[in-house]
XYZ file of C-alpha atoms in Angstrom:
183
model
C 0.563 -0.165 -0.093
C 1.455 2.694 -1.157
C 1.631 6.163 2.275
C -0.228 9.198 0.540
C 1.146 12.498 2.683
C -1.083 14.110 2.504
C -2.526 12.297 5.112
C 0.360 11.269 7.344
C 0.338 15.447 7.194
C -3.112 14.951 8.347
C -2.404 12.326 10.985
C 0.647 14.422 12.132
C -1.225 17.425 12.568
C -3.916 16.403 14.451
C -1.588 14.682 16.467
C 0.585 17.421 16.902
C -2.734 19.777 17.626
C -4.173 17.567 20.480
C -1.009 17.438 22.397
C -0.940 20.675 22.921
C 2.172 21.061 20.705
C 3.663 23.709 18.225
C 5.147 23.355 14.643
C 8.295 24.659 16.485
C 8.049 21.993 19.436
C 7.200 19.167 17.079
C 10.575 20.176 15.909
C 12.953 20.967 17.880
C 12.061 17.715 20.085
C 13.668 15.598 15.777
C 15.965 17.996 15.470
C 14.346 19.041 12.073
C 13.139 22.586 10.870
C 9.549 23.665 11.775
C 8.996 24.205 8.171
C 10.058 20.459 7.664
C 7.249 19.675 10.316
C 5.234 22.680 7.811
C 5.834 19.952 4.733
C 5.256 16.935 5.842
C 1.904 18.127 7.103
C 1.027 20.757 3.995
C 1.263 16.479 2.699
C 4.366 18.145 0.645
C 6.973 15.403 1.461
C 7.463 12.543 4.634
C 9.253 12.332 6.814
C 11.846 10.672 6.889
C 12.264 6.934 7.855
C 14.737 7.456 9.731
C 12.941 9.915 11.502
C 9.899 7.413 12.147
C 10.273 5.721 15.391
C 11.057 8.817 17.166
C 8.170 10.518 15.476
C 5.974 8.986 16.289
C 7.094 8.559 20.300
C 6.992 11.911 20.328
C 3.399 12.090 19.249
C 2.190 9.431 21.278
C 1.466 6.845 17.691
C 2.559 4.283 15.937
C 4.947 4.342 13.329
C 2.130 2.629 11.066
C -0.717 4.576 12.300
C 0.936 7.263 11.171
C 1.555 5.755 8.136
C -2.118 4.476 6.766
C -5.594 4.711 7.292
C -8.151 2.441 7.069
C -10.557 3.190 3.828
C -14.213 3.259 3.956
C -15.459 2.967 0.598
C -15.161 5.932 -1.426
C -12.854 7.491 0.853
C -15.865 9.637 2.468
C -15.729 10.271 6.145
C -19.309 9.716 8.673
C -20.077 12.842 8.763
C -19.785 12.671 12.972
C -16.078 11.792 13.535
C -15.605 15.317 12.156
C -15.038 18.243 14.651
C -17.470 20.516 13.579
C -18.902 21.826 11.018
C -19.027 25.182 9.299
C -19.478 26.789 5.311
C -18.803 28.884 2.866
C -20.657 31.825 4.487
C -18.677 31.851 7.478
C -15.408 31.550 6.529
C -16.187 34.749 3.844
C -17.284 35.558 7.095
C -14.534 35.673 8.969
C -12.166 37.230 5.883
C -15.033 40.509 5.525
C -13.919 40.415 9.621
C -9.950 41.868 8.774
C -12.053 44.939 6.130
C -13.520 45.789 8.807
C -11.155 45.659 11.117
C -9.584 48.019 8.968
C -12.836 50.309 8.513
C -13.555 50.603 12.108
C -10.506 50.676 14.076
C -7.878 52.214 11.780
C -5.443 50.879 9.188
C -2.936 52.426 11.416
C -3.791 50.786 14.564
C -1.149 48.411 15.667
C -4.793 45.401 16.210
C -5.096 45.316 12.315
C -1.033 45.387 12.061
C -1.089 43.173 14.240
C -3.178 40.499 12.552
C -1.995 41.569 9.056
C 1.253 41.184 9.628
C 0.645 38.018 10.753
C -1.145 36.741 7.815
C 1.469 38.111 5.583
C 4.676 36.859 8.003
C 2.723 32.837 7.798
C 1.957 32.973 4.283
C 3.989 34.909 2.071
C 1.896 36.738 1.532
C -0.071 41.159 0.610
C -3.518 40.069 2.689
C -4.165 44.196 1.937
C -3.817 43.515 -1.759
C -5.657 40.733 -1.465
C -8.117 42.041 0.186
C -9.114 44.901 -2.249
C -8.906 41.571 -5.105
C -12.138 39.847 -5.444
C -10.634 36.887 -6.744
C -7.869 37.045 -4.764
C -9.924 37.819 -1.820
C -11.679 34.517 -2.611
C -9.244 32.265 -2.313
C -8.854 33.422 0.765
C -12.011 31.820 2.129
C -11.024 29.167 0.150
C -8.077 28.727 1.989
C -9.871 29.655 5.024
C -12.199 26.363 4.422
C -9.137 24.233 3.238
C -7.102 25.410 6.720
C -10.881 24.234 9.197
C -10.917 21.163 6.452
C -7.694 19.961 8.000
C -8.412 20.670 10.835
C -11.028 18.266 10.734
C -14.139 20.599 10.287
C -17.076 19.072 7.444
C -19.129 20.681 5.374
C -21.639 19.861 3.158
C -20.822 18.707 0.074
C -23.516 20.934 -2.232
C -22.658 24.666 0.213
C -18.683 23.692 -1.507
C -20.423 22.821 -4.775
C -22.745 26.548 -4.461
C -20.624 29.070 -1.957
C -17.963 30.243 -4.444
C -18.189 32.543 -7.478
C -15.397 31.658 -9.133
C -15.116 27.945 -11.068
C -11.720 28.155 -10.360
C -11.930 28.305 -6.709
C -14.565 25.789 -6.599
C -13.032 22.936 -8.356
C -10.609 23.369 -5.903
C -12.442 23.592 -2.811
C -13.875 20.102 -4.082
C -10.629 18.320 -4.469
C -9.908 19.238 -0.845
C -12.450 18.105 0.330
C -11.826 15.112 -1.751
C -8.160 14.271 0.103
C -10.204 14.675 3.555
C -13.050 12.527 3.379
C -15.931 14.911 2.687
C -16.351 13.554 -0.448
């Protein structure tokens, strides 16, 4: 059976979060960079085989649990296995909060500056530029939905099909919904 980096990354993320551990803390325990942990969790790479015993020990699991998952027919998980339910409209409202924060507090306010600066730093992006472009803003809504899916949040498939305003964004949302067992 081939190991799926996306599923392995999701398990590493879930286990790390359940232990209240940051990516930096996990990286320090394994003597790797936090960027390596981030790449594992995003499914870009798999941990080196030599690290697996230590990774399993730190995450209080087994190597087998890290690398494999019992598949259900169709790959779909029961709704009960998700941590909560969310909607595309909620993701859009959350992204719009950045716009409202700038309007209400002023763009020179330290709270606004820190919030935007934190997003820019973590995502290597210019959030203010994205918020001023409707298509880019829609991608931010998608990214918020993806982050929630990674965290075990369920979206109704019909909401994903109809909730986005850009067809390509809808396609990407459905691709990620498949990866995270929603479809």
